mmCIF file of C-alpha atoms in Angstrom:
data_model
loop_
_atom_site.group_PDB
_atom_site.id
_atom_site.type_symbol
_atom_site.label_atom_id
_atom_site.label_comp_id
_atom_site.label_asym_id
_atom_site.label_seq_id
_atom_site.Cartn_x
_atom_site.Cartn_y
_atom_site.Cartn_z
ATOM 1 C CA MET F 12 0.000 0.000 0.000
ATOM 2 C CA LYS F 13 1.460 3.326 -1.068
ATOM 3 C CA THR F 14 0.928 6.369 1.108
ATOM 4 C CA LYS F 15 1.611 9.999 0.461
ATOM 5 C CA GLY F 16 3.631 12.087 2.869
ATOM 6 C CA MET F 17 1.901 14.079 5.550
ATOM 7 C CA ASN F 18 0.674 17.548 4.747
ATOM 8 C CA GLU F 19 1.126 20.452 7.160
ATOM 9 C CA LYS F 20 -2.333 20.110 8.643
ATOM 10 C CA GLN F 21 -1.838 16.427 9.395
ATOM 11 C CA PHE F 22 1.635 16.972 10.813
ATOM 12 C CA LEU F 23 0.572 19.828 13.073
ATOM 13 C CA ALA F 24 -2.435 17.841 14.291
ATOM 14 C CA LEU F 25 -0.142 14.904 15.068
ATOM 15 C CA LEU F 26 2.316 17.191 16.820
ATOM 16 C CA GLN F 27 -0.506 18.662 18.889
ATOM 17 C CA LYS F 28 -1.535 15.148 19.864
ATOM 18 C CA VAL F 29 1.899 13.841 20.892
ATOM 19 C CA LEU F 30 3.485 16.923 22.469
ATOM 20 C CA PRO F 31 1.427 16.799 25.673
ATOM 21 C CA LYS F 32 2.334 13.120 26.060
ATOM 22 C CA ALA F 33 6.057 13.704 25.535
ATOM 23 C CA VAL F 34 6.426 17.009 27.369
ATOM 24 C CA ALA F 35 4.889 17.430 30.806
ATOM 25 C CA ASP F 36 5.174 21.230 30.786
ATOM 26 C CA ALA F 37 2.191 22.618 28.859
ATOM 27 C CA HIS F 38 3.942 25.947 28.220
ATOM 28 C CA LEU F 39 6.973 24.157 26.760
ATOM 29 C CA ALA F 40 4.721 22.035 24.558
ATOM 30 C CA SER F 41 2.955 25.186 23.395
ATOM 31 C CA ALA F 42 6.291 26.917 22.679
ATOM 32 C CA ILE F 43 7.499 23.931 20.649
ATOM 33 C CA TYR F 44 4.264 23.836 18.678
ATOM 34 C CA ASP F 45 4.411 27.591 18.050
ATOM 35 C CA GLU F 46 7.990 27.405 16.734
ATOM 36 C CA VAL F 47 7.188 24.474 14.426
ATOM 37 C CA ALA F 48 4.109 26.280 13.089
ATOM 38 C CA LYS F 49 6.168 29.458 12.622
ATOM 39 C CA GLU F 50 8.801 27.525 10.665
ATOM 40 C CA PHE F 51 6.082 25.948 8.483
ATOM 41 C CA ARG F 52 4.757 29.437 7.678
ATOM 42 C CA LEU F 53 8.260 30.669 6.888
ATOM 43 C CA VAL F 54 9.017 27.751 4.565
ATOM 44 C CA LYS F 55 5.711 28.166 2.734
ATOM 45 C CA ASN F 56 6.211 31.930 2.436
ATOM 46 C CA LEU F 57 9.688 31.381 0.985
ATOM 47 C CA GLU F 58 8.344 28.790 -1.471
ATOM 48 C CA SER F 59 5.639 31.213 -2.551
ATOM 49 C CA LEU F 60 8.198 33.991 -2.991
ATOM 50 C CA GLU F 61 10.489 31.726 -5.043
ATOM 51 C CA LYS F 62 7.588 30.721 -7.263
ATOM 52 C CA PHE F 63 6.605 34.355 -7.749
ATOM 53 C CA CYS F 64 10.190 35.296 -8.629
ATOM 54 C CA GLU F 65 10.303 32.483 -11.211
ATOM 55 C CA THR F 66 6.916 32.967 -12.829
ATOM 56 C CA GLY F 67 5.575 36.359 -11.765
ATOM 57 C CA ALA F 68 6.458 39.901 -12.681
ATOM 58 C CA LEU F 69 5.884 43.467 -11.633
ATOM 59 C CA PRO F 70 4.107 45.699 -14.156
ATOM 60 C CA ASN F 71 6.759 48.408 -13.684
ATOM 61 C CA ALA F 72 9.545 49.529 -11.368
ATOM 62 C CA GLU F 73 7.819 52.704 -10.252
ATOM 63 C CA PRO F 74 8.339 53.618 -6.578
ATOM 64 C CA GLU F 75 4.668 52.955 -5.760
ATOM 65 C CA THR F 76 4.808 49.455 -7.262
ATOM 66 C CA VAL F 77 8.051 48.621 -5.477
ATOM 67 C CA ALA F 78 6.626 50.006 -2.210
ATOM 68 C CA GLU F 79 3.549 47.791 -2.565
ATOM 69 C CA LEU F 80 5.704 44.698 -3.079
ATOM 70 C CA GLN F 81 7.867 45.771 -0.128
ATOM 71 C CA SER F 82 4.742 46.102 2.018
ATOM 72 C CA GLU F 83 3.400 42.679 0.996
ATOM 73 C CA LEU F 84 6.732 40.972 1.706
ATOM 74 C CA ALA F 85 7.202 42.876 4.971
ATOM 75 C CA ALA F 86 3.842 41.528 6.154
ATOM 76 C CA GLN F 87 5.156 37.981 5.660
ATOM 77 C CA PHE F 88 8.798 38.312 6.722
ATOM 78 C CA GLY F 89 8.957 41.452 8.871
ATOM 79 C CA GLU F 90 9.697 44.965 7.695
ATOM 80 C CA ALA F 91 13.290 44.999 8.951
ATOM 81 C CA ASN F 92 14.010 41.715 7.134
ATOM 82 C CA VAL F 93 13.062 42.797 3.593
ATOM 83 C CA ALA F 94 15.169 44.847 1.197
ATOM 84 C CA ILE F 95 14.094 45.590 -2.365
ATOM 85 C CA THR F 96 16.373 47.354 -4.824
ATOM 86 C CA PRO F 97 15.230 48.228 -8.362
ATOM 87 C CA ASP F 98 17.747 47.527 -11.150
ATOM 88 C CA GLU F 99 19.208 50.611 -12.770
ATOM 89 C CA SER F 100 17.940 49.333 -16.117
ATOM 90 C CA GLY F 101 14.396 48.946 -14.775
ATOM 91 C CA ALA F 102 14.257 45.329 -15.953
ATOM 92 C CA GLY F 103 13.728 43.914 -12.477
ATOM 93 C CA VAL F 104 14.072 44.343 -8.745
ATOM 94 C CA ALA F 105 16.418 42.534 -6.389
ATOM 95 C CA VAL F 106 14.726 41.050 -3.329
ATOM 96 C CA GLU F 107 16.641 40.133 -0.197
ATOM 97 C CA ILE F 108 15.055 38.491 2.832
ATOM 98 C CA VAL F 109 17.314 38.370 5.906
ATOM 99 C CA LEU F 110 16.336 35.642 8.356
ATOM 100 C CA PRO F 111 18.054 34.633 11.594
ATOM 101 C CA ASP F 112 19.575 31.501 10.058
ATOM 102 C CA ARG F 113 19.953 32.510 6.396
ATOM 103 C CA THR F 114 19.628 35.224 3.773
ATOM 104 C CA VAL F 115 17.503 34.625 0.694
ATOM 105 C CA SER F 116 18.245 36.675 -2.407
ATOM 106 C CA SER F 117 16.193 36.630 -5.580
ATOM 107 C CA ARG F 118 15.035 38.814 -8.430
ATOM 108 C CA VAL F 119 11.594 39.758 -9.723
ATOM 109 C CA LYS F 120 11.402 40.765 -13.354
ATOM 110 C CA VAL F 121 9.538 43.803 -14.605
ATOM 111 C CA ASP F 122 7.233 42.908 -17.472
ATOM 112 C CA ALA F 123 3.940 44.738 -17.933
ATOM 113 C CA ALA F 124 2.517 42.030 -20.219
ATOM 114 C CA ALA F 125 3.374 39.183 -17.823
ATOM 115 C CA ALA F 126 1.857 41.068 -14.898
ATOM 116 C CA LEU F 127 -1.545 41.429 -16.583
ATOM 117 C CA THR F 128 -4.424 38.989 -16.712
ATOM 118 C CA GLU F 129 -7.676 39.170 -18.641
ATOM 119 C CA SER F 130 -9.338 40.841 -15.667
ATOM 120 C CA GLY F 131 -6.564 43.332 -14.988
ATOM 121 C CA LEU F 132 -3.436 43.543 -12.906
ATOM 122 C CA LYS F 133 -2.303 40.479 -10.974
ATOM 123 C CA ARG F 134 -1.614 40.899 -7.315
ATOM 124 C CA HIS F 135 2.161 41.047 -6.972
ATOM 125 C CA TYR F 136 2.759 38.454 -4.303
ATOM 126 C CA LYS F 137 0.271 36.346 -2.462
ATOM 127 C CA ALA F 138 0.632 34.545 0.807
ATOM 128 C CA PRO F 139 0.699 30.764 0.539
ATOM 129 C CA GLU F 140 -2.134 28.375 1.248
ATOM 130 C CA ALA F 141 -0.242 27.165 4.331
ATOM 131 C CA LEU F 142 -1.582 30.112 6.297
ATOM 132 C CA LYS F 143 -5.134 28.940 5.648
ATOM 133 C CA THR F 144 -4.101 25.431 6.701
ATOM 134 C CA LEU F 145 -2.529 26.681 9.926
ATOM 135 C CA ARG F 146 -5.604 28.735 10.739
ATOM 136 C CA ALA F 147 -7.827 25.709 10.155
ATOM 137 C CA VAL F 148 -5.680 23.532 12.422
ATOM 138 C CA ALA F 149 -5.468 26.266 15.032
ATOM 139 C CA SER F 150 -9.236 26.654 15.106
ATOM 140 C CA VAL F 151 -9.616 23.142 16.492
ATOM 141 C CA LEU F 152 -6.783 23.437 19.014
ATOM 142 C CA GLU F 153 -6.668 25.073 22.386
ATOM 143 C CA PRO F 154 -7.430 28.825 22.278
ATOM 144 C CA GLU F 155 -3.897 29.940 23.187
ATOM 145 C CA LEU F 156 -2.451 27.870 20.349
ATOM 146 C CA ALA F 157 -5.037 29.185 17.920
ATOM 147 C CA GLU F 158 -4.091 32.766 18.780
ATOM 148 C CA ALA F 159 -0.399 32.028 18.248
ATOM 149 C CA THR F 160 -0.796 30.708 14.684
ATOM 150 C CA VAL F 161 -2.918 33.473 13.192
#
């Protein structure tokens, strides 16, 4: 019988189930859960950013557009952790995310045609589905854990 790997929701539910059995201190168990959930969010946010850098584009390199991208990324990674620098040629913007254990550098191209859809302008960067998953898991957990994951 073949089985697929666990998804985030399943893993976090399993972690929530076993932590109280393995760790007698409820606050320690909660802290461990919170850090694992935080790392899941970070990994998913980085994956989403990488995908956007590979396939997405900004419509232009105007200061307002760059500021909007900066704001969206700052909401996911923290304002002090995000640096965006437009290329001198205007063909793209360099994105740098500084995390405690690593620095992620990438580039977003500027292409008005690639940034448009039939209904108008695409949103620059969108948060990953993992946040919805974490909120769903958190909603069935203890209230203090639910507050920590949203």
